[in-house]
Amino acid sequence: MKTQKDAITPLQFMFSITCFLRSSSLLSAFFAPISKTDSWLVVLLAAAVCLPFLWVFILLMKAFPGKNLIEINDAVFGRIAGKIISAIYIWFFFTLTSLNLRDLGSFVGKSIMIKTPQLVIVVVFILICAWAASHGLDVVTRYSVVFVIISSIILVVTIAATTDHMNFENFLPILRQPPKNIIQSTHIVSTIPLGELVTILMITPQVNIKPQKIGRYFLAGFLLGALLIMLVVARDIAVLGNTITMFGLPSFETLRMVSFFEVLTHMEILFAILLIILFFFKISLLFYVSILAMSYLFRLDSYKPLILPCAAITAAYSFIVFESLTKHLEIGRDTAPFMWVVFEFLLPLLTLIIAYIRKLPKKEREARSKEAAKV
Amino acid sequence: MILFLIISFLAMLLIDLPRVIKAKQIRLFIVYGGIYATAFTICLLLTLGISVVSPLTLLSDLFKNVLKISY
């Protein structure tokens, strides 16, 4: 199913990962009330915790070059078990897409377009993302570099503009929170959003690079994304201090305080623009991954016929995925970290272990060398 | 609202059906039909105000109340 049109460059791949992670840095509501002023440290700890699992992803990419996650599941677990596990992953991908779509709909509906029904916002947005996905991975990821640059410029400008409001004593004392809170927050950040990079395993065959070199771009994108998340959280802590726990969107409140020469004020519009841009990227990529996975599961020649009905399912699912914001926060803080560990860490690790027990990469190499010898 | 839903799904069918028929693949036809029917059912239930249980909430309750795995 890989076509020349769908191939992406290593830089697009790297910045797609950064953009994917960056799009979640604006939503620190899950962990900021728990780790409070230690949230910046939690991001660093979560990144460190994720590194071994990223290594698992990279080993899977190198062991099965040219195969995406669904094909790897088929190869490792066999046809029936592989299809069951792939179906579970597809549910996970659709759930992530719907959660992000719902978050965007809630934000735009409550902050910007207050009189517009959320249904309209969600449907219009998913149609735009579906349209992007219909043109292939290259179109979806083409502007990832630009988006990362824009978000980084806005980050630097807002850090410079809020310097007057910053109080670096807000960071002290370090590790003020009890260990349980630090562990919980680290767990949350490592799964939402760092661990969501498991979805990238669906697009790695479409990167125009030798399998041995893909790891460095994956790692570079991850580290850059984690760094940007940490800087955003640190900026919010420096400005808001302990009041960070009072706000659902701390970055939104931080940007309210930005003013240039008392002429340009209420720069939270920058947050809104950035959120929409980054969410567009993330939802488009997640939607593309979801329908691509579905097309591989059912062994279809193309994912394109599935775009519109899957967009309808995603939009509908976004309205039922959780009943209220309170339930969303409760799930995100209490149970989602444990649920997501299964999809993001345990299943890929199990896949790698079984692959090595069955000596599958070696068998594949032998099969390839035998075929080459016959020719 | 139901009329809008039916019109939207008919429009979806008008856009996709020619491509699905042209492909001449039974598997594609079955998969597309299944996904289309699922999408229409869920959207219809939501439009009629019937609450649909979220798989995420069910899974969360399983982890929290049955397996006792939560913070």
Tab-separated table of C-alpha atoms in Angstrom:
chain	number	residue	atom	x	y	z
A	1	MET	CA	0.000	0.000	0.000
A	2	LYS	CA	3.042	2.280	0.266
A	3	THR	CA	3.185	4.555	-2.719
A	4	GLN	CA	5.742	7.127	-3.744
A	5	LYS	CA	3.145	9.781	-2.936
A	6	ASP	CA	2.807	8.574	0.642
A	7	ALA	CA	6.525	8.544	1.481
A	8	ILE	CA	7.831	11.170	3.878
A	9	THR	CA	11.321	12.491	4.578
A	10	PRO	CA	13.169	11.757	7.833
A	11	LEU	CA	12.876	15.418	8.837
A	12	GLN	CA	9.107	15.356	8.313
A	13	PHE	CA	9.047	12.236	10.459
A	14	MET	CA	11.116	13.835	13.210
A	15	PHE	CA	9.108	17.046	13.332
A	16	SER	CA	5.854	15.098	13.155
A	17	ILE	CA	6.843	13.424	16.408
A	18	THR	CA	7.750	16.795	17.943
A	19	CYS	CA	4.502	18.348	16.736
A	20	PHE	CA	2.532	15.355	18.024
A	21	LEU	CA	3.993	15.783	21.492
A	22	ARG	CA	3.824	19.572	21.416
A	23	SER	CA	0.100	19.486	20.748
A	24	SER	CA	-0.447	17.959	24.168
A	25	SER	CA	1.753	20.385	26.082
A	26	LEU	CA	-1.085	22.868	26.239
A	27	LEU	CA	-3.258	20.509	28.226
A	28	SER	CA	-1.453	20.106	31.501
A	29	ALA	CA	-4.733	19.926	33.436
A	30	PHE	CA	-4.249	16.205	34.087
A	31	PHE	CA	-1.041	16.413	36.056
A	32	ALA	CA	-0.512	20.072	37.072
A	33	PRO	CA	-3.019	19.939	39.974
A	34	ILE	CA	-1.248	16.838	41.295
A	35	SER	CA	2.424	17.736	40.993
A	36	LYS	CA	1.822	21.515	41.189
A	37	THR	CA	5.143	23.401	41.046
A	38	ASP	CA	7.112	20.194	40.510
A	39	SER	CA	5.349	19.582	37.168
A	40	TRP	CA	8.437	20.636	35.178
A	41	LEU	CA	10.468	17.939	36.935
A	42	VAL	CA	7.702	15.423	36.322
A	43	VAL	CA	7.993	16.011	32.560
A	44	LEU	CA	11.735	15.293	32.698
A	45	LEU	CA	11.178	12.170	34.804
A	46	ALA	CA	8.436	10.960	32.444
A	47	ALA	CA	10.741	11.451	29.447
A	48	ALA	CA	13.427	9.407	31.200
A	49	VAL	CA	10.895	6.679	32.057
A	50	CYS	CA	9.726	6.549	28.426
A	51	LEU	CA	13.211	6.114	26.963
A	52	PRO	CA	13.406	2.325	27.487
A	53	PHE	CA	10.021	1.907	25.834
A	54	LEU	CA	11.037	4.093	22.937
A	55	TRP	CA	13.947	1.715	22.610
A	56	VAL	CA	11.420	-1.127	22.311
A	57	PHE	CA	9.643	0.774	19.519
A	58	ILE	CA	12.962	1.377	17.718
A	59	LEU	CA	13.942	-2.288	18.046
A	60	LEU	CA	10.580	-3.284	16.559
A	61	MET	CA	11.101	-0.855	13.659
A	62	LYS	CA	14.573	-2.262	12.983
A	63	ALA	CA	13.505	-5.899	13.392
A	64	PHE	CA	10.597	-5.536	10.987
A	65	PRO	CA	11.674	-2.971	8.383
A	66	GLY	CA	8.941	-1.983	5.985
A	67	LYS	CA	6.202	-3.308	8.269
A	68	ASN	CA	3.779	-1.246	10.288
A	69	LEU	CA	2.294	-2.218	13.648
A	70	ILE	CA	-0.596	-4.218	12.163
A	71	GLU	CA	1.733	-6.219	9.910
A	72	ILE	CA	4.110	-6.797	12.845
A	73	ASN	CA	1.225	-8.145	14.942
A	74	ASP	CA	0.294	-10.568	12.155
A	75	ALA	CA	3.882	-11.713	11.785
A	76	VAL	CA	4.519	-12.184	15.506
A	77	PHE	CA	1.220	-13.374	16.946
A	78	GLY	CA	-0.133	-15.239	13.953
A	79	ARG	CA	-3.179	-14.514	11.861
A	80	ILE	CA	-5.980	-14.823	14.435
A	81	ALA	CA	-4.311	-13.497	17.587
A	82	GLY	CA	-2.587	-10.816	15.511
A	83	LYS	CA	-5.929	-9.628	14.142
A	84	ILE	CA	-7.438	-9.510	17.654
A	85	ILE	CA	-4.534	-7.470	18.991
A	86	SER	CA	-4.645	-5.216	15.934
A	87	ALA	CA	-8.383	-4.655	16.478
A	88	ILE	CA	-7.628	-3.608	20.070
A	89	TYR	CA	-4.997	-1.175	18.802
A	90	ILE	CA	-7.468	0.246	16.278
A	91	TRP	CA	-9.936	0.904	19.102
A	92	PHE	CA	-7.103	2.649	20.964
A	93	PHE	CA	-6.260	4.826	17.949
A	94	PHE	CA	-9.922	5.801	17.416
A	95	THR	CA	-10.291	6.548	21.127
A	96	LEU	CA	-7.261	8.854	21.065
A	97	THR	CA	-8.627	10.618	17.987
A	98	SER	CA	-12.046	11.067	19.573
A	99	LEU	CA	-10.601	12.277	22.888
A	100	ASN	CA	-8.524	14.927	21.151
A	101	LEU	CA	-11.459	15.926	18.948
A	102	ARG	CA	-13.675	16.280	22.002
A	103	ASP	CA	-11.046	18.364	23.811
A	104	LEU	CA	-10.777	20.682	20.846
A	105	GLY	CA	-14.557	20.951	20.503
A	106	SER	CA	-14.888	21.744	24.214
A	107	PHE	CA	-12.186	24.399	24.121
A	108	VAL	CA	-13.432	26.167	20.987
A	109	GLY	CA	-17.055	25.845	22.087
A	110	LYS	CA	-16.465	27.283	25.536
A	111	SER	CA	-13.748	29.869	24.875
A	112	ILE	CA	-14.072	31.183	21.333
A	113	MET	CA	-17.321	30.237	19.620
A	114	ILE	CA	-19.613	30.209	22.611
A	115	LYS	CA	-22.920	30.284	20.734
A	116	THR	CA	-21.924	27.669	18.173
A	117	PRO	CA	-23.089	24.121	18.965
A	118	GLN	CA	-20.190	21.783	19.681
A	119	LEU	CA	-21.574	19.388	17.093
A	120	VAL	CA	-20.894	21.901	14.326
A	121	ILE	CA	-17.341	22.524	15.549
A	122	VAL	CA	-16.572	18.807	15.846
A	123	VAL	CA	-18.094	17.846	12.490
A	124	VAL	CA	-16.410	20.665	10.576
A	125	PHE	CA	-13.072	19.908	12.176
A	126	ILE	CA	-13.160	16.167	11.585
A	127	LEU	CA	-14.146	16.775	7.964
A	128	ILE	CA	-11.096	19.005	7.516
A	129	CYS	CA	-8.855	16.419	9.171
A	130	ALA	CA	-10.411	13.662	7.046
A	131	TRP	CA	-9.780	15.742	3.936
A	132	ALA	CA	-6.126	16.102	4.934
A	133	ALA	CA	-5.866	12.365	5.628
A	134	SER	CA	-7.411	11.562	2.244
A	135	HIS	CA	-4.423	13.174	0.550
A	136	GLY	CA	-1.973	10.896	2.288
A	137	LEU	CA	0.682	11.011	4.964
A	138	ASP	CA	2.874	13.455	3.065
A	139	VAL	CA	0.153	16.114	3.164
A	140	VAL	CA	-0.648	15.436	6.830
A	141	THR	CA	2.988	15.751	7.923
A	142	ARG	CA	4.214	18.288	5.368
A	143	TYR	CA	3.695	21.294	7.601
A	144	SER	CA	4.927	19.674	10.800
A	145	VAL	CA	8.204	21.627	10.508
A	146	VAL	CA	6.337	24.919	10.102
A	147	PHE	CA	4.002	24.137	13.002
A	148	VAL	CA	6.912	23.309	15.303
A	149	ILE	CA	8.689	26.528	14.290
A	150	ILE	CA	5.550	28.628	14.834
A	151	SER	CA	4.874	27.057	18.225
A	152	SER	CA	8.509	27.499	19.259
A	153	ILE	CA	8.502	31.171	18.224
A	154	ILE	CA	5.290	31.748	20.185
A	155	LEU	CA	6.867	29.968	23.158
A	156	VAL	CA	10.011	32.124	23.041
A	157	VAL	CA	8.019	35.343	22.577
A	158	THR	CA	5.662	34.521	25.448
A	159	ILE	CA	8.558	33.587	27.727
A	160	ALA	CA	10.204	36.931	26.921
A	161	ALA	CA	6.934	38.825	27.346
A	162	THR	CA	6.079	37.238	30.710
A	163	THR	CA	9.524	37.735	32.239
A	164	ASP	CA	8.154	40.584	34.360
A	165	HIS	CA	5.495	38.292	35.794
A	166	MET	CA	7.900	35.430	36.519
A	167	ASN	CA	8.941	34.560	40.022
A	168	PHE	CA	11.610	31.886	40.041
A	169	GLU	CA	11.000	31.213	43.720
A	170	ASN	CA	7.830	29.464	42.557
A	171	PHE	CA	10.050	26.494	41.695
A	172	LEU	CA	11.307	26.199	45.275
A	173	PRO	CA	11.471	24.023	47.194
A	174	ILE	CA	11.981	21.344	44.585
A	175	LEU	CA	10.158	18.054	45.239
A	176	ARG	CA	7.795	19.733	47.642
A	177	GLN	CA	5.006	17.325	46.690
A	178	PRO	CA	4.770	13.888	48.312
A	179	PRO	CA	6.369	11.001	46.369
A	180	LYS	CA	2.962	9.494	45.525
A	181	ASN	CA	1.971	12.675	43.669
A	182	ILE	CA	5.270	12.750	41.771
A	183	ILE	CA	4.904	9.098	40.794
A	184	GLN	CA	1.278	9.579	39.728
A	185	SER	CA	2.099	12.671	37.660
A	186	THR	CA	5.113	10.999	36.066
A	187	HIS	CA	2.929	8.033	35.190
A	188	ILE	CA	0.296	10.332	33.675
A	189	VAL	CA	2.783	12.285	31.558
A	190	SER	CA	4.596	9.138	30.413
A	191	THR	CA	1.307	7.774	29.017
A	192	ILE	CA	-0.415	11.042	28.022
A	193	PRO	CA	1.157	12.093	25.658
A	194	LEU	CA	4.664	10.639	25.555
A	195	GLY	CA	3.594	6.998	25.294
A	196	GLU	CA	1.067	7.816	22.557
A	197	LEU	CA	4.045	7.717	20.193
A	198	VAL	CA	3.190	4.027	19.750
A	199	THR	CA	0.887	5.311	16.995
A	200	ILE	CA	3.987	6.381	15.058
A	201	LEU	CA	4.754	2.691	14.503
A	202	MET	CA	1.983	2.772	11.885
A	203	ILE	CA	3.813	5.276	9.678
A	204	THR	CA	7.449	4.221	10.032
A	205	PRO	CA	7.418	2.085	6.826
A	206	GLN	CA	6.591	5.250	4.903
A	207	VAL	CA	9.710	7.104	5.999
A	208	ASN	CA	12.325	7.344	3.251
A	209	ILE	CA	15.272	6.150	5.304
A	210	LYS	CA	17.269	3.019	6.045
A	211	PRO	CA	15.760	1.142	9.005
A	212	GLN	CA	19.044	1.356	10.951
A	213	LYS	CA	18.914	5.156	10.959
A	214	ILE	CA	15.257	5.689	11.831
A	215	GLY	CA	15.932	5.430	15.563
A	216	ARG	CA	17.956	8.631	15.727
A	217	TYR	CA	15.192	10.703	14.104
A	218	PHE	CA	12.589	9.093	16.370
A	219	LEU	CA	14.659	9.864	19.446
A	220	ALA	CA	15.493	13.397	18.309
A	221	GLY	CA	11.817	14.177	17.700
A	222	PHE	CA	10.901	12.755	21.091
A	223	LEU	CA	13.580	14.712	22.979
A	224	LEU	CA	12.707	17.963	21.214
A	225	GLY	CA	9.011	17.455	21.922
A	226	ALA	CA	9.636	16.610	25.577
A	227	LEU	CA	11.872	19.671	25.935
A	228	LEU	CA	9.178	21.960	24.502
A	229	ILE	CA	6.578	20.482	26.857
A	230	MET	CA	8.927	21.047	29.797
A	231	LEU	CA	9.549	24.660	28.783
A	232	VAL	CA	5.823	25.371	28.524
A	233	VAL	CA	5.142	23.869	31.938
A	234	ALA	CA	8.135	25.698	33.473
A	235	ARG	CA	6.928	29.000	32.016
A	236	ASP	CA	3.457	28.462	33.480
A	237	ILE	CA	4.879	27.584	36.907
A	238	ALA	CA	7.167	30.625	36.875
A	239	VAL	CA	4.221	32.911	36.103
A	240	LEU	CA	1.340	31.278	37.975
A	241	GLY	CA	3.109	29.542	40.864
A	242	ASN	CA	0.769	27.531	43.079
A	243	THR	CA	-2.278	29.027	41.373
A	244	ILE	CA	-1.503	26.714	38.449
A	245	THR	CA	-3.808	24.186	40.122
A	246	MET	CA	-6.765	26.547	39.857
A	247	PHE	CA	-6.867	26.666	36.078
A	248	GLY	CA	-8.008	24.076	33.581
A	249	LEU	CA	-5.724	25.619	30.953
A	250	PRO	CA	-2.707	27.152	32.734
A	251	SER	CA	-1.082	28.238	29.459
A	252	PHE	CA	-4.237	30.143	28.550
A	253	GLU	CA	-4.043	32.088	31.822
A	254	THR	CA	-0.311	32.716	31.393
A	255	LEU	CA	-0.850	34.215	27.971
A	256	ARG	CA	-3.598	36.482	29.335
A	257	MET	CA	-0.846	38.279	31.194
A	258	VAL	CA	1.229	38.934	28.089
A	259	SER	CA	1.191	42.528	26.929
A	260	PHE	CA	3.451	44.458	24.593
A	261	PHE	CA	3.955	48.093	25.593
A	262	GLU	CA	0.412	48.074	27.039
A	263	VAL	CA	-0.886	48.239	23.495
A	264	LEU	CA	-1.112	44.573	22.504
A	265	THR	CA	-2.804	42.727	25.346
A	266	HIS	CA	-4.873	39.580	25.930
A	267	MET	CA	-2.518	37.482	23.848
A	268	GLU	CA	-4.387	34.326	24.829
A	269	ILE	CA	-5.588	34.399	21.230
A	270	LEU	CA	-2.097	33.072	20.421
A	271	PHE	CA	-2.843	30.086	22.636
A	272	ALA	CA	-6.124	29.498	20.824
A	273	ILE	CA	-4.525	29.710	17.373
A	274	LEU	CA	-1.655	27.465	18.426
A	275	LEU	CA	-3.996	24.931	20.032
A	276	ILE	CA	-6.137	24.686	16.903
A	277	ILE	CA	-3.093	24.364	14.617
A	278	LEU	CA	-1.481	21.678	16.739
A	279	PHE	CA	-4.728	19.807	17.322
A	280	PHE	CA	-5.386	19.828	13.578
A	281	PHE	CA	-2.059	18.108	13.075
A	282	LYS	CA	-2.532	15.586	15.871
A	283	ILE	CA	-6.105	14.673	14.981
A	284	SER	CA	-5.268	14.395	11.259
A	285	LEU	CA	-2.347	12.106	12.032
A	286	LEU	CA	-4.312	9.981	14.502
A	287	PHE	CA	-7.229	9.732	12.085
A	288	TYR	CA	-4.908	8.741	9.248
A	289	VAL	CA	-3.275	6.113	11.458
A	290	SER	CA	-6.688	4.764	12.520
A	291	ILE	CA	-8.068	4.293	9.017
A	292	LEU	CA	-4.747	3.012	7.707
A	293	ALA	CA	-4.701	0.410	10.478
A	294	MET	CA	-8.269	-0.560	9.640
A	295	SER	CA	-7.441	-0.984	5.965
A	296	TYR	CA	-4.470	-3.206	6.843
A	297	LEU	CA	-6.583	-5.234	9.281
A	298	PHE	CA	-9.174	-5.999	6.600
A	299	ARG	CA	-6.514	-6.289	3.861
A	300	LEU	CA	-7.993	-3.598	1.660
A	301	ASP	CA	-6.113	-2.037	-1.246
A	302	SER	CA	-6.789	1.504	-0.091
A	303	TYR	CA	-7.965	3.254	3.072
A	304	LYS	CA	-9.734	6.037	1.152
A	305	PRO	CA	-13.241	4.514	0.942
A	306	LEU	CA	-13.263	4.253	4.736
A	307	ILE	CA	-12.591	7.946	5.349
A	308	LEU	CA	-16.127	9.344	5.553
A	309	PRO	CA	-17.802	6.578	7.601
A	310	CYS	CA	-14.816	6.500	9.976
A	311	ALA	CA	-15.029	10.289	10.310
A	312	ALA	CA	-18.693	9.878	11.257
A	313	ILE	CA	-17.794	7.226	13.835
A	314	THR	CA	-15.011	9.410	15.245
A	315	ALA	CA	-17.307	12.436	15.548
A	316	ALA	CA	-20.044	10.359	17.210
A	317	TYR	CA	-17.544	8.614	19.495
A	318	SER	CA	-16.161	11.988	20.571
A	319	PHE	CA	-19.566	12.779	22.081
A	320	ILE	CA	-19.869	9.507	23.965
A	321	VAL	CA	-16.242	8.902	24.956
A	322	PHE	CA	-16.865	10.486	28.344
A	323	GLU	CA	-20.005	11.935	29.945
A	324	SER	CA	-18.564	15.126	31.363
A	325	LEU	CA	-15.344	17.042	31.830
A	326	THR	CA	-15.197	15.853	35.427
A	327	LYS	CA	-15.371	12.231	34.308
A	328	HIS	CA	-12.705	12.966	31.689
A	329	LEU	CA	-10.360	14.395	34.305
A	330	GLU	CA	-11.117	11.523	36.681
A	331	ILE	CA	-10.330	8.911	34.024
A	332	GLY	CA	-7.260	10.836	32.847
A	333	ARG	CA	-5.783	11.059	36.330
A	334	ASP	CA	-6.833	7.775	37.941
A	335	THR	CA	-7.236	4.955	35.430
A	336	ALA	CA	-6.079	6.063	31.953
A	337	PRO	CA	-2.378	5.864	32.914
A	338	PHE	CA	-2.845	2.178	33.780
A	339	MET	CA	-5.066	1.446	30.761
A	340	TRP	CA	-2.753	3.174	28.306
A	341	VAL	CA	0.283	1.316	29.699
A	342	VAL	CA	-1.186	-1.851	28.184
A	343	PHE	CA	-1.308	-0.402	24.649
A	344	GLU	CA	1.773	1.815	24.810
A	345	PHE	CA	4.249	-0.312	26.729
A	346	LEU	CA	3.108	-3.841	27.572
A	347	LEU	CA	1.823	-4.948	24.170
A	348	PRO	CA	4.835	-3.618	22.190
A	349	LEU	CA	7.197	-5.194	24.753
A	350	LEU	CA	5.331	-8.496	24.526
A	351	THR	CA	5.505	-8.281	20.730
A	352	LEU	CA	9.268	-7.785	20.830
A	353	ILE	CA	9.813	-10.596	23.334
A	354	ILE	CA	7.729	-13.072	21.338
A	355	ALA	CA	9.464	-11.991	18.118
A	356	TYR	CA	12.841	-12.765	19.615
A	357	ILE	CA	11.666	-16.042	21.207
A	358	ARG	CA	10.328	-17.167	17.829
A	359	LYS	CA	13.487	-15.802	16.195
A	360	LEU	CA	11.239	-14.061	13.739
A	361	PRO	CA	13.548	-11.351	12.486
A	362	LYS	CA	16.222	-14.034	11.856
A	363	LYS	CA	13.726	-16.253	10.022
A	364	GLU	CA	12.649	-13.268	7.902
A	365	ARG	CA	16.282	-12.565	7.023
A	366	GLU	CA	16.846	-16.227	6.116
A	367	ALA	CA	13.713	-16.224	3.986
A	368	ARG	CA	14.878	-13.080	2.206
A	369	SER	CA	18.385	-14.443	1.605
A	370	LYS	CA	16.933	-17.716	0.245
A	371	GLU	CA	14.719	-15.787	-2.137
A	372	ALA	CA	17.678	-13.687	-3.254
A	373	ALA	CA	19.744	-16.872	-3.827
A	374	LYS	CA	16.951	-18.390	-5.988
A	375	VAL	CA	16.906	-15.270	-8.161
B	1	MET	CA	-32.120	16.710	13.116
B	2	ILE	CA	-32.878	13.157	11.986
B	3	LEU	CA	-33.557	14.493	8.508
B	4	PHE	CA	-30.169	16.229	8.530
B	5	LEU	CA	-28.555	12.962	9.639
B	6	ILE	CA	-30.230	10.963	6.870
B	7	ILE	CA	-29.300	13.559	4.246
B	8	SER	CA	-25.671	13.544	5.469
B	9	PHE	CA	-25.410	9.782	5.307
B	10	LEU	CA	-27.078	9.683	1.902
B	11	ALA	CA	-24.555	12.237	0.689
B	12	MET	CA	-21.775	10.066	2.118
B	13	LEU	CA	-23.160	7.111	0.219
B	14	LEU	CA	-23.382	9.118	-3.000
B	15	ILE	CA	-19.734	10.107	-2.652
B	16	ASP	CA	-18.339	6.712	-1.664
B	17	LEU	CA	-20.559	4.123	-3.330
B	18	PRO	CA	-19.361	4.698	-6.919
B	19	ARG	CA	-15.776	4.216	-5.777
B	20	VAL	CA	-16.645	1.087	-3.786
B	21	ILE	CA	-18.603	-0.437	-6.686
B	22	LYS	CA	-15.865	0.461	-9.172
B	23	ALA	CA	-13.270	-1.347	-7.034
B	24	LYS	CA	-15.223	-4.608	-7.504
B	25	GLN	CA	-14.019	-6.078	-4.237
B	26	ILE	CA	-16.488	-7.987	-2.103
B	27	ARG	CA	-14.290	-7.487	0.962
B	28	LEU	CA	-14.284	-3.713	0.548
B	29	PHE	CA	-18.041	-3.714	0.037
B	30	ILE	CA	-18.618	-5.739	3.224
B	31	VAL	CA	-16.177	-3.689	5.316
B	32	TYR	CA	-17.545	-0.384	4.038
B	33	GLY	CA	-21.112	-1.560	4.662
B	34	GLY	CA	-20.268	-2.657	8.189
B	35	ILE	CA	-18.548	0.599	9.096
B	36	TYR	CA	-21.285	2.676	7.439
B	37	ALA	CA	-24.013	0.794	9.325
B	38	THR	CA	-22.136	1.174	12.613
B	39	ALA	CA	-21.634	4.895	12.053
B	40	PHE	CA	-25.288	5.407	11.125
B	41	THR	CA	-26.528	3.429	14.126
B	42	ILE	CA	-24.400	5.342	16.623
B	43	CYS	CA	-25.292	8.711	15.100
B	44	LEU	CA	-28.990	7.805	15.030
B	45	LEU	CA	-28.947	6.732	18.667
B	46	LEU	CA	-27.255	9.997	19.645
B	47	THR	CA	-29.702	12.023	17.578
B	48	LEU	CA	-32.652	10.287	19.261
B	49	GLY	CA	-31.152	11.138	22.639
B	50	ILE	CA	-30.470	7.526	23.578
B	51	SER	CA	-27.353	7.336	25.707
B	52	VAL	CA	-24.651	5.083	24.331
B	53	VAL	CA	-22.240	3.498	26.755
B	54	SER	CA	-18.665	4.524	26.191
B	55	PRO	CA	-16.164	1.659	25.909
B	56	LEU	CA	-13.612	3.908	27.589
B	57	THR	CA	-15.825	4.405	30.624
B	58	LEU	CA	-16.507	0.652	30.789
B	59	LEU	CA	-12.794	-0.117	30.627
B	60	SER	CA	-12.083	2.540	33.256
B	61	ASP	CA	-14.717	1.045	35.565
B	62	LEU	CA	-13.216	-2.420	34.975
B	63	PHE	CA	-9.776	-1.190	36.009
B	64	LYS	CA	-11.048	0.838	38.957
B	65	ASN	CA	-13.840	-1.280	40.435
B	66	VAL	CA	-13.017	-4.833	39.379
B	67	LEU	CA	-9.253	-5.015	39.027
B	68	LYS	CA	-8.777	-2.287	41.676
B	69	ILE	CA	-6.013	-0.695	39.583
B	70	SER	CA	-6.205	3.073	39.880
B	71	TYR	CA	-4.807	5.992	41.797
